[in-house]
Amino acid sequence: MASSADKYQIFQRNDGSVWWVRFSIPGEGQIRKSLATHDEGEAERKAAKVWHDAMYRHEHGMRAVQRSFRVVAEEYVEHAHQMSRTGEKRADRGKRIEGLVRRYFIPFFQEKQIDAIRDQDVTRYWAWRKTYWTEGPGKNQMEFTYVRKGKVVRNKTTQMRGAPSLSTQRGEAVVLSELFKQSIKWGYLGKGLAPEIKASRVPPSPRPSFSADEMALLMRLATQRAFDPTVNEEVRRDRTILLSYVSIASLTGLRPTEMKNLNWGDVLGYREGLSKKLRDRDIRIRCRGKGKSREAVPLELALAYFDALWRQWQKDHGTEPSDSDPVFASKARKRITKLNKSLNSLLDVASLKRDHRDKPRDAYSFRHFYISQQLLAGVDVFALARNAGTSPDMIDKHYGQVSNEQMRETLRPQWK
């Protein structure tokens, strides 16, 4: 039978204080661990346990030495940044993950061994997380700091006050679950030993849309305001851009981020069609946003509003825009990132700021109008999902009431 000396050795460092144990694991090299005792007999007993635990972990595909949650979480943060740098995750995903890990995950789990975290620990985490900004560590925190492009940025935390929404909780649960799954891949955690990470399901809550009559009213008012002879040139310009924005958004289904990112080079076929007759012109839109891209087919009427923006650029600058110029641009050629103020003004004039549920409408409402109208017109849901950059499941979840309206004749058969 092999002696303990063949398996591991206990020793004291030069200062002759506490005892340590050392041993080797194939593929992991020599491992050293403090036994935190001055007594040689107790050190021998502790060493035997450390060695047996390490061998058990090694034989079951895990790293021989346990890691604390903090150590694994830090490694996961760097892994997330690497995935962002290589394009395997969205460019901003690493920063998003780092913020969650450092603000919530590490402060709660701290030095607890990653393989000692159980379902009950996660349950306690959610209770702690829900009161973080009201009763916990964030109660008296008025700002948090982080480094962006080498500069320290300070943000007020007033927007974070209160319990996280169900949507926020689910997003954080996804990140925490990914962290434990990656721990298994790295061998820090055995298969089947990860705790269950669950957050309450978010009930479907479609964003406010418009009815066809409401959209007709909104477009009529937007057009009247854009061509109002009593306003100055600057106001007329802003209203022309808003009219085009509302029209293009409702005729294409583009997300606000995709609208913001749109350059003239993304309006495929537009420049080539300028010399053609209107009936021979056609365009496609290259959409970029939400970490993905696609080419979308707009409704034909959208072309007229791209023409309005093209003419506005020529009027402002005396030249045609280049492919890299933004479609929605200020007079200084800068990209317009938000139209909230002018859009809210138009919605207020039309008395359409809120829907029948008293939910406020915003730029996203035009995308929902587009999808709803396409469903009512009988467009195939799979083709519509691909064109809108979403899934049939999401359309079914958020637009089921439209599908019922579409099938009203089928739902009203002649009973015998």
Short mmCIF file of C-alpha atoms in Angstrom, two decimals:
data_model
loop_
_atom_site.label_atom_id
_atom_site.label_comp_id
_atom_site.label_asym_id
_atom_site.label_seq_id
_atom_site.Cartn_x
_atom_site.Cartn_y
_atom_site.Cartn_z
CA MET A 1 0.00 0.00 0.00
CA ALA A 2 1.36 3.42 -0.91
CA SER A 3 2.34 5.63 2.03
CA SER A 4 1.23 9.22 2.48
CA ALA A 5 4.72 10.29 1.42
CA ASP A 6 4.05 8.72 -2.00
CA LYS A 7 0.84 10.71 -2.34
CA TYR A 8 1.59 14.04 -0.68
CA GLN A 9 4.06 15.75 1.63
CA ILE A 10 3.43 18.19 4.43
CA PHE A 11 6.02 20.88 5.09
CA GLN A 12 6.68 24.19 6.76
CA ARG A 13 8.10 27.19 4.99
CA ASN A 14 11.27 28.91 6.16
CA ASP A 15 9.45 30.92 8.82
CA GLY A 16 8.45 27.63 10.45
CA SER A 17 4.88 28.71 11.09
CA VAL A 18 1.86 26.89 9.63
CA TRP A 19 2.00 23.57 7.83
CA TRP A 20 1.39 23.20 4.09
CA VAL A 21 0.67 20.24 1.83
CA ARG A 22 1.99 19.63 -1.68
CA PHE A 23 1.26 16.97 -4.27
CA SER A 24 1.09 16.59 -8.04
CA ILE A 25 -1.93 15.97 -10.27
CA PRO A 26 -1.43 14.76 -13.87
CA GLY A 27 -2.04 17.66 -16.23
CA GLU A 28 -2.21 20.24 -13.44
CA GLY A 29 1.33 20.13 -12.05
CA GLN A 30 2.24 20.60 -8.42
CA ILE A 31 -0.41 21.90 -6.05
CA ARG A 32 0.36 23.63 -2.75
CA LYS A 33 -2.20 24.50 -0.11
CA SER A 34 -1.96 25.96 3.38
CA LEU A 35 -3.36 23.70 6.12
CA ALA A 36 -3.82 26.65 8.50
CA THR A 37 -2.48 24.84 11.58
CA HIS A 38 0.70 24.79 13.64
CA ASP A 39 0.04 21.26 14.92
CA GLU A 40 1.77 18.52 12.92
CA GLY A 41 -0.77 15.82 13.77
CA GLU A 42 -3.72 17.99 12.71
CA ALA A 43 -1.77 18.97 9.59
CA GLU A 44 -1.40 15.31 8.66
CA ARG A 45 -5.14 14.70 9.01
CA LYS A 46 -6.01 17.82 6.99
CA ALA A 47 -3.47 16.94 4.29
CA ALA A 48 -5.02 13.51 3.79
CA LYS A 49 -8.46 15.08 3.30
CA VAL A 50 -7.14 17.73 0.89
CA TRP A 51 -5.40 15.06 -1.17
CA HIS A 52 -8.44 12.71 -1.28
CA ASP A 53 -10.76 15.59 -2.22
CA ALA A 54 -8.39 16.69 -4.99
CA MET A 55 -8.09 13.16 -6.39
CA TYR A 56 -11.88 12.73 -6.34
CA ARG A 57 -12.34 15.97 -8.27
CA HIS A 58 -9.65 15.03 -10.77
CA GLU A 59 -11.18 11.59 -11.38
CA HIS A 60 -14.56 13.22 -12.06
CA GLY A 61 -13.24 15.68 -14.64
CA MET A 62 -12.90 18.69 -12.35
CA ARG A 63 -9.93 20.83 -11.39
CA ALA A 64 -8.17 19.38 -8.38
CA VAL A 65 -8.23 22.63 -6.41
CA GLN A 66 -11.52 24.34 -5.69
CA ARG A 67 -12.01 27.92 -6.86
CA SER A 68 -13.95 30.65 -5.13
CA PHE A 69 -16.86 32.29 -6.89
CA ARG A 70 -14.89 35.53 -7.04
CA VAL A 71 -11.95 33.93 -8.88
CA VAL A 72 -14.19 32.15 -11.40
CA ALA A 73 -16.34 35.26 -11.92
CA GLU A 74 -13.27 37.37 -12.70
CA GLU A 75 -12.14 34.78 -15.23
CA TYR A 76 -15.64 34.77 -16.74
CA VAL A 77 -15.55 38.57 -17.14
CA GLU A 78 -12.33 38.34 -19.13
CA HIS A 79 -13.83 35.47 -21.16
CA ALA A 80 -16.87 37.65 -22.00
CA HIS A 81 -14.66 40.53 -23.13
CA GLN A 82 -12.67 38.14 -25.31
CA MET A 83 -15.89 36.85 -26.91
CA SER A 84 -16.89 40.46 -27.65
CA ARG A 85 -13.50 41.24 -29.18
CA THR A 86 -13.67 38.22 -31.48
CA GLY A 87 -17.23 38.95 -32.59
CA GLU A 88 -18.74 35.86 -30.91
CA LYS A 89 -20.87 38.17 -28.75
CA ARG A 90 -22.19 41.67 -29.29
CA ALA A 91 -19.53 44.37 -28.99
CA ASP A 92 -21.08 45.78 -25.81
CA ARG A 93 -21.86 42.41 -24.22
CA GLY A 94 -18.57 42.18 -22.30
CA LYS A 95 -19.17 45.53 -20.60
CA ARG A 96 -22.74 44.58 -19.76
CA ILE A 97 -21.60 41.30 -18.17
CA GLU A 98 -18.77 42.97 -16.27
CA GLY A 99 -21.18 45.47 -14.72
CA LEU A 100 -23.51 42.74 -13.47
CA VAL A 101 -20.70 40.54 -12.15
CA ARG A 102 -18.92 43.31 -10.26
CA ARG A 103 -21.99 45.13 -8.92
CA TYR A 104 -24.18 42.18 -7.91
CA PHE A 105 -22.75 38.66 -8.31
CA ILE A 106 -19.34 39.00 -6.63
CA PRO A 107 -20.54 41.16 -3.69
CA PHE A 108 -23.13 38.50 -2.84
CA PHE A 109 -21.32 35.17 -3.42
CA GLN A 110 -17.82 36.54 -2.66
CA GLU A 111 -15.36 33.80 -1.55
CA LYS A 112 -17.85 30.93 -1.42
CA GLN A 113 -16.51 27.93 -3.33
CA ILE A 114 -18.11 27.75 -6.79
CA ASP A 115 -19.01 24.07 -6.32
CA ALA A 116 -20.57 24.72 -2.90
CA ILE A 117 -23.27 27.10 -4.21
CA ARG A 118 -26.70 25.49 -4.08
CA ASP A 119 -30.25 26.33 -5.13
CA GLN A 120 -30.99 27.90 -1.75
CA ASP A 121 -28.03 30.25 -2.17
CA VAL A 122 -29.45 31.48 -5.47
CA THR A 123 -32.87 31.92 -3.85
CA ARG A 124 -31.24 34.13 -1.20
CA TYR A 125 -29.42 36.03 -3.92
CA TRP A 126 -32.68 37.01 -5.66
CA ALA A 127 -34.15 38.25 -2.37
CA TRP A 128 -30.98 40.32 -1.80
CA ARG A 129 -30.94 41.59 -5.39
CA LYS A 130 -34.56 42.79 -5.31
CA THR A 131 -33.83 45.06 -2.34
CA TYR A 132 -30.30 46.06 -3.39
CA TRP A 133 -31.24 49.69 -4.15
CA THR A 134 -33.86 50.10 -1.40
CA GLU A 135 -32.50 48.27 1.67
CA GLY A 136 -29.14 46.83 0.60
CA PRO A 137 -25.69 48.11 -0.41
CA GLY A 138 -27.10 50.53 -3.00
CA LYS A 139 -29.47 52.29 -0.59
CA ASN A 140 -27.14 55.24 0.06
CA GLN A 141 -25.15 55.04 -3.17
CA MET A 142 -25.81 58.15 -5.24
CA GLU A 143 -23.46 57.33 -8.11
CA PHE A 144 -21.20 54.63 -9.47
CA THR A 145 -17.98 55.04 -11.40
CA TYR A 146 -16.38 53.13 -14.24
CA VAL A 147 -13.65 53.68 -16.80
CA ARG A 148 -14.54 54.41 -20.43
CA LYS A 149 -11.81 55.03 -23.00
CA GLY A 150 -9.31 55.76 -20.24
CA LYS A 151 -11.55 58.27 -18.45
CA VAL A 152 -13.38 57.82 -15.15
CA VAL A 153 -17.12 58.27 -15.71
CA ARG A 154 -19.55 58.96 -12.88
CA ASN A 155 -23.22 58.14 -13.33
CA LYS A 156 -26.03 58.92 -10.94
CA THR A 157 -27.91 55.84 -9.75
CA THR A 158 -31.37 57.41 -9.48
CA GLN A 159 -32.54 55.46 -12.54
CA MET A 160 -31.72 52.20 -10.75
CA ARG A 161 -33.78 52.83 -7.60
CA GLY A 162 -36.42 50.25 -6.75
CA ALA A 163 -36.74 46.54 -7.43
CA PRO A 164 -35.54 45.26 -10.82
CA SER A 165 -38.26 44.57 -13.36
CA LEU A 166 -39.08 40.98 -14.34
CA SER A 167 -37.36 41.59 -17.67
CA THR A 168 -34.20 42.80 -15.89
CA GLN A 169 -34.24 39.79 -13.57
CA ARG A 170 -34.49 37.39 -16.50
CA GLY A 171 -31.61 39.10 -18.27
CA GLU A 172 -29.43 38.82 -15.17
CA ALA A 173 -30.47 35.18 -14.69
CA VAL A 174 -29.22 34.40 -18.20
CA VAL A 175 -25.78 35.85 -17.38
CA LEU A 176 -25.54 34.05 -14.02
CA SER A 177 -26.57 30.78 -15.66
CA GLU A 178 -23.94 31.24 -18.38
CA LEU A 179 -21.30 31.81 -15.69
CA PHE A 180 -22.06 28.46 -14.04
CA LYS A 181 -22.21 26.66 -17.39
CA GLN A 182 -18.78 28.04 -18.27
CA SER A 183 -17.52 26.88 -14.86
CA ILE A 184 -18.48 23.33 -15.85
CA LYS A 185 -16.60 23.66 -19.14
CA TRP A 186 -13.50 24.85 -17.29
CA GLY A 187 -13.71 21.94 -14.85
CA TYR A 188 -14.40 24.04 -11.73
CA LEU A 189 -17.81 22.46 -11.31
CA GLY A 190 -19.04 18.91 -11.93
CA LYS A 191 -21.77 18.21 -14.45
CA GLY A 192 -25.18 18.36 -12.89
CA LEU A 193 -23.92 20.33 -9.88
CA ALA A 194 -24.79 23.82 -11.11
CA PRO A 195 -27.62 25.45 -9.12
CA GLU A 196 -30.92 26.14 -10.81
CA ILE A 197 -31.03 29.72 -12.03
CA LYS A 198 -34.61 30.87 -12.47
CA ALA A 199 -36.38 34.20 -12.51
CA SER A 200 -40.09 34.84 -12.81
CA ARG A 201 -41.41 34.74 -16.35
CA VAL A 202 -42.23 38.04 -17.97
CA PRO A 203 -45.89 38.13 -19.02
CA PRO A 204 -46.39 39.22 -22.63
CA SER A 205 -46.88 42.98 -22.71
CA PRO A 206 -46.97 44.27 -26.29
CA ARG A 207 -45.74 47.80 -26.82
CA PRO A 208 -48.47 50.26 -27.71
CA SER A 209 -49.28 50.34 -31.42
CA PHE A 210 -51.74 52.36 -33.53
CA SER A 211 -54.94 51.47 -35.28
CA ALA A 212 -55.15 52.26 -38.99
CA ASP A 213 -57.41 55.25 -38.24
CA GLU A 214 -55.03 56.55 -35.59
CA MET A 215 -52.07 56.28 -37.95
CA ALA A 216 -54.02 58.07 -40.68
CA LEU A 217 -54.72 60.92 -38.24
CA LEU A 218 -51.09 61.06 -37.15
CA MET A 219 -49.79 61.16 -40.73
CA ARG A 220 -52.30 63.85 -41.70
CA LEU A 221 -51.20 66.08 -38.82
CA ALA A 222 -47.50 65.38 -39.42
CA THR A 223 -47.90 66.39 -43.08
CA GLN A 224 -49.84 69.54 -42.22
CA ARG A 225 -47.21 70.58 -39.69
CA ALA A 226 -44.35 69.93 -42.13
CA PHE A 227 -45.94 72.17 -44.77
CA ASP A 228 -47.25 74.87 -42.41
CA PRO A 229 -46.43 78.19 -44.16
CA THR A 230 -46.36 80.10 -40.86
CA VAL A 231 -43.29 78.38 -39.38
CA ASN A 232 -39.67 79.27 -40.10
CA GLU A 233 -37.31 77.21 -42.23
CA GLU A 234 -35.59 75.52 -39.30
CA VAL A 235 -38.86 74.27 -37.81
CA ARG A 236 -40.06 73.15 -41.25
CA ARG A 237 -36.86 71.16 -41.71
CA ASP A 238 -37.26 69.41 -38.35
CA ARG A 239 -40.88 68.55 -39.11
CA THR A 240 -39.98 67.21 -42.56
CA ILE A 241 -37.46 64.86 -41.00
CA LEU A 242 -39.99 63.77 -38.37
CA LEU A 243 -42.63 63.11 -41.05
CA SER A 244 -40.14 60.99 -42.99
CA TYR A 245 -39.04 59.17 -39.85
CA VAL A 246 -42.59 58.24 -38.83
CA SER A 247 -43.47 57.17 -42.36
CA ILE A 248 -40.35 55.06 -42.98
CA ALA A 249 -40.60 53.42 -39.55
CA SER A 250 -44.25 52.44 -40.09
CA LEU A 251 -43.63 51.24 -43.69
CA THR A 252 -40.55 49.14 -42.92
CA GLY A 253 -40.87 47.89 -39.34
CA LEU A 254 -37.29 48.95 -38.55
CA ARG A 255 -36.33 49.23 -34.90
CA PRO A 256 -35.35 52.71 -33.60
CA THR A 257 -31.71 51.59 -33.34
CA GLU A 258 -31.79 50.37 -36.95
CA MET A 259 -33.28 53.68 -38.05
CA LYS A 260 -30.56 55.57 -36.18
CA ASN A 261 -27.77 53.47 -37.76
CA LEU A 262 -29.11 53.85 -41.31
CA ASN A 263 -26.68 55.35 -43.83
CA TRP A 264 -27.46 56.19 -47.45
CA GLY A 265 -25.26 53.29 -48.51
CA ASP A 266 -27.65 51.00 -46.63
CA VAL A 267 -30.59 52.01 -48.86
CA LEU A 268 -29.67 49.49 -51.53
CA GLY A 269 -30.58 50.43 -55.09
CA TYR A 270 -31.59 53.99 -54.19
CA ARG A 271 -28.77 55.87 -55.88
CA GLU A 272 -28.99 53.71 -59.02
CA GLY A 273 -32.72 54.34 -59.25
CA LEU A 274 -32.51 58.14 -59.30
CA SER A 275 -32.23 58.15 -63.08
CA LYS A 276 -35.17 55.76 -63.56
CA LYS A 277 -38.88 56.38 -63.75
CA LEU A 278 -40.72 56.03 -60.47
CA ARG A 279 -42.46 52.80 -61.51
CA ASP A 280 -39.09 51.19 -62.25
CA ARG A 281 -37.44 52.08 -58.95
CA ASP A 282 -37.06 49.69 -56.04
CA ILE A 283 -34.99 49.55 -52.87
CA ARG A 284 -33.92 47.18 -50.12
CA ILE A 285 -32.74 48.25 -46.69
CA ARG A 286 -29.65 46.92 -44.97
CA CYS A 287 -30.51 46.98 -41.27
CA ARG A 288 -27.91 47.07 -38.51
CA GLY A 289 -28.76 46.92 -34.84
CA LYS A 290 -29.29 44.58 -31.87
CA GLY A 291 -26.03 42.84 -32.76
CA LYS A 292 -27.38 41.48 -36.04
CA SER A 293 -27.90 42.62 -39.63
CA ARG A 294 -30.29 41.75 -42.43
CA GLU A 295 -31.74 43.07 -45.68
CA ALA A 296 -35.38 44.11 -45.42
CA VAL A 297 -37.99 44.69 -48.12
CA PRO A 298 -39.90 47.93 -47.40
CA LEU A 299 -43.38 48.80 -48.61
CA GLU A 300 -43.21 50.74 -51.89
CA LEU A 301 -44.53 53.99 -50.40
CA ALA A 302 -41.41 54.27 -48.20
CA LEU A 303 -39.42 55.35 -51.27
CA ALA A 304 -41.22 58.71 -51.37
CA TYR A 305 -40.01 59.59 -47.87
CA PHE A 306 -36.42 58.61 -48.66
CA ASP A 307 -36.76 61.02 -51.60
CA ALA A 308 -37.88 63.76 -49.18
CA LEU A 309 -34.79 63.23 -47.02
CA TRP A 310 -32.51 63.13 -50.09
CA ARG A 311 -33.92 66.47 -51.31
CA GLN A 312 -33.55 67.95 -47.83
CA TRP A 313 -29.86 67.02 -47.78
CA GLN A 314 -29.33 68.61 -51.21
CA LYS A 315 -31.13 71.73 -50.04
CA ASP A 316 -29.00 71.96 -46.89
CA HIS A 317 -25.59 71.24 -48.46
CA GLY A 318 -25.90 71.73 -52.21
CA THR A 319 -24.57 68.21 -52.88
CA GLU A 320 -25.76 64.63 -52.79
CA PRO A 321 -25.08 62.66 -49.59
CA SER A 322 -22.30 60.07 -49.68
CA ASP A 323 -22.91 56.42 -48.83
CA SER A 324 -21.44 56.95 -45.36
CA ASP A 325 -23.70 59.90 -44.52
CA PRO A 326 -26.62 59.20 -42.15
CA VAL A 327 -30.13 59.13 -43.60
CA PHE A 328 -31.48 61.01 -40.58
CA ALA A 329 -29.04 63.88 -40.18
CA SER A 330 -28.88 67.30 -38.55
CA LYS A 331 -28.07 70.38 -40.59
CA ALA A 332 -24.48 69.97 -39.38
CA ARG A 333 -24.39 66.50 -41.06
CA LYS A 334 -24.41 64.77 -37.68
CA ARG A 335 -26.41 61.61 -37.08
CA ILE A 336 -29.71 62.23 -35.32
CA THR A 337 -29.86 59.72 -32.47
CA LYS A 338 -33.20 60.71 -30.93
CA LEU A 339 -36.38 62.42 -32.05
CA ASN A 340 -38.20 62.03 -28.74
CA LYS A 341 -39.00 65.70 -28.19
CA SER A 342 -40.50 66.35 -31.63
CA LEU A 343 -42.25 62.96 -31.70
CA ASN A 344 -43.85 63.55 -28.30
CA SER A 345 -45.00 66.97 -29.47
CA LEU A 346 -46.69 65.42 -32.52
CA LEU A 347 -48.31 62.66 -30.44
CA ASP A 348 -49.63 65.24 -27.98
CA VAL A 349 -51.17 67.32 -30.77
CA ALA A 350 -52.85 64.18 -32.11
CA SER A 351 -53.94 63.10 -28.60
CA LEU A 352 -52.22 59.77 -29.23
CA LYS A 353 -49.51 59.87 -26.57
CA ARG A 354 -51.09 56.90 -24.76
CA ASP A 355 -53.02 53.87 -25.94
CA HIS A 356 -56.27 52.46 -24.52
CA ARG A 357 -54.27 50.74 -21.72
CA ASP A 358 -52.75 54.13 -20.79
CA LYS A 359 -49.33 52.92 -21.94
CA PRO A 360 -47.14 55.63 -23.51
CA ARG A 361 -46.35 55.28 -27.19
CA ASP A 362 -42.83 55.80 -28.49
CA ALA A 363 -40.73 55.24 -31.63
CA TYR A 364 -41.06 51.47 -31.22
CA SER A 365 -44.84 51.75 -31.69
CA PHE A 366 -44.38 52.24 -35.45
CA ARG A 367 -42.66 48.84 -35.74
CA HIS A 368 -45.62 47.25 -33.96
CA PHE A 369 -48.02 49.05 -36.30
CA TYR A 370 -46.12 47.70 -39.31
CA ILE A 371 -46.17 44.09 -38.08
CA SER A 372 -49.85 44.30 -37.07
CA GLN A 373 -50.88 45.68 -40.47
CA GLN A 374 -48.86 43.05 -42.31
CA LEU A 375 -50.58 40.30 -40.33
CA LEU A 376 -54.00 41.81 -41.04
CA ALA A 377 -53.10 41.91 -44.72
CA GLY A 378 -52.42 38.17 -44.65
CA VAL A 379 -48.61 38.23 -44.98
CA ASP A 380 -47.09 34.86 -44.10
CA VAL A 381 -45.83 35.00 -40.53
CA PHE A 382 -42.52 33.27 -41.35
CA ALA A 383 -41.74 35.69 -44.18
CA LEU A 384 -42.77 38.62 -41.97
CA ALA A 385 -40.58 37.42 -39.09
CA ARG A 386 -37.54 37.18 -41.34
CA ASN A 387 -38.17 40.62 -42.86
CA ALA A 388 -38.64 42.21 -39.42
CA GLY A 389 -35.65 40.48 -37.86
CA THR A 390 -37.62 38.58 -35.22
CA SER A 391 -39.07 35.09 -34.76
CA PRO A 392 -42.53 33.63 -35.45
CA ASP A 393 -42.74 32.82 -31.73
CA MET A 394 -42.24 36.47 -30.78
CA ILE A 395 -44.85 37.54 -33.29
CA ASP A 396 -47.28 34.95 -31.93
CA LYS A 397 -46.60 36.09 -28.34
CA HIS A 398 -47.02 39.82 -28.96
CA TYR A 399 -49.48 39.90 -31.87
CA GLY A 400 -51.83 37.00 -31.12
CA GLN A 401 -54.76 39.39 -30.89
CA VAL A 402 -54.06 40.51 -34.46
CA SER A 403 -53.99 36.92 -35.67
CA ASN A 404 -57.45 36.37 -34.18
CA GLU A 405 -58.75 39.44 -36.02
CA GLN A 406 -57.17 38.19 -39.22
CA MET A 407 -59.00 34.88 -38.84
CA ARG A 408 -62.34 36.38 -37.86
CA GLU A 409 -64.17 34.81 -40.81
CA THR A 410 -62.80 31.38 -39.93
CA LEU A 411 -63.77 31.93 -36.30
CA ARG A 412 -67.36 32.73 -37.32
CA PRO A 413 -68.54 29.71 -39.29
CA GLN A 414 -72.19 29.00 -40.06
CA TRP A 415 -73.36 26.58 -37.37
CA LYS A 416 -75.83 23.86 -38.27
#
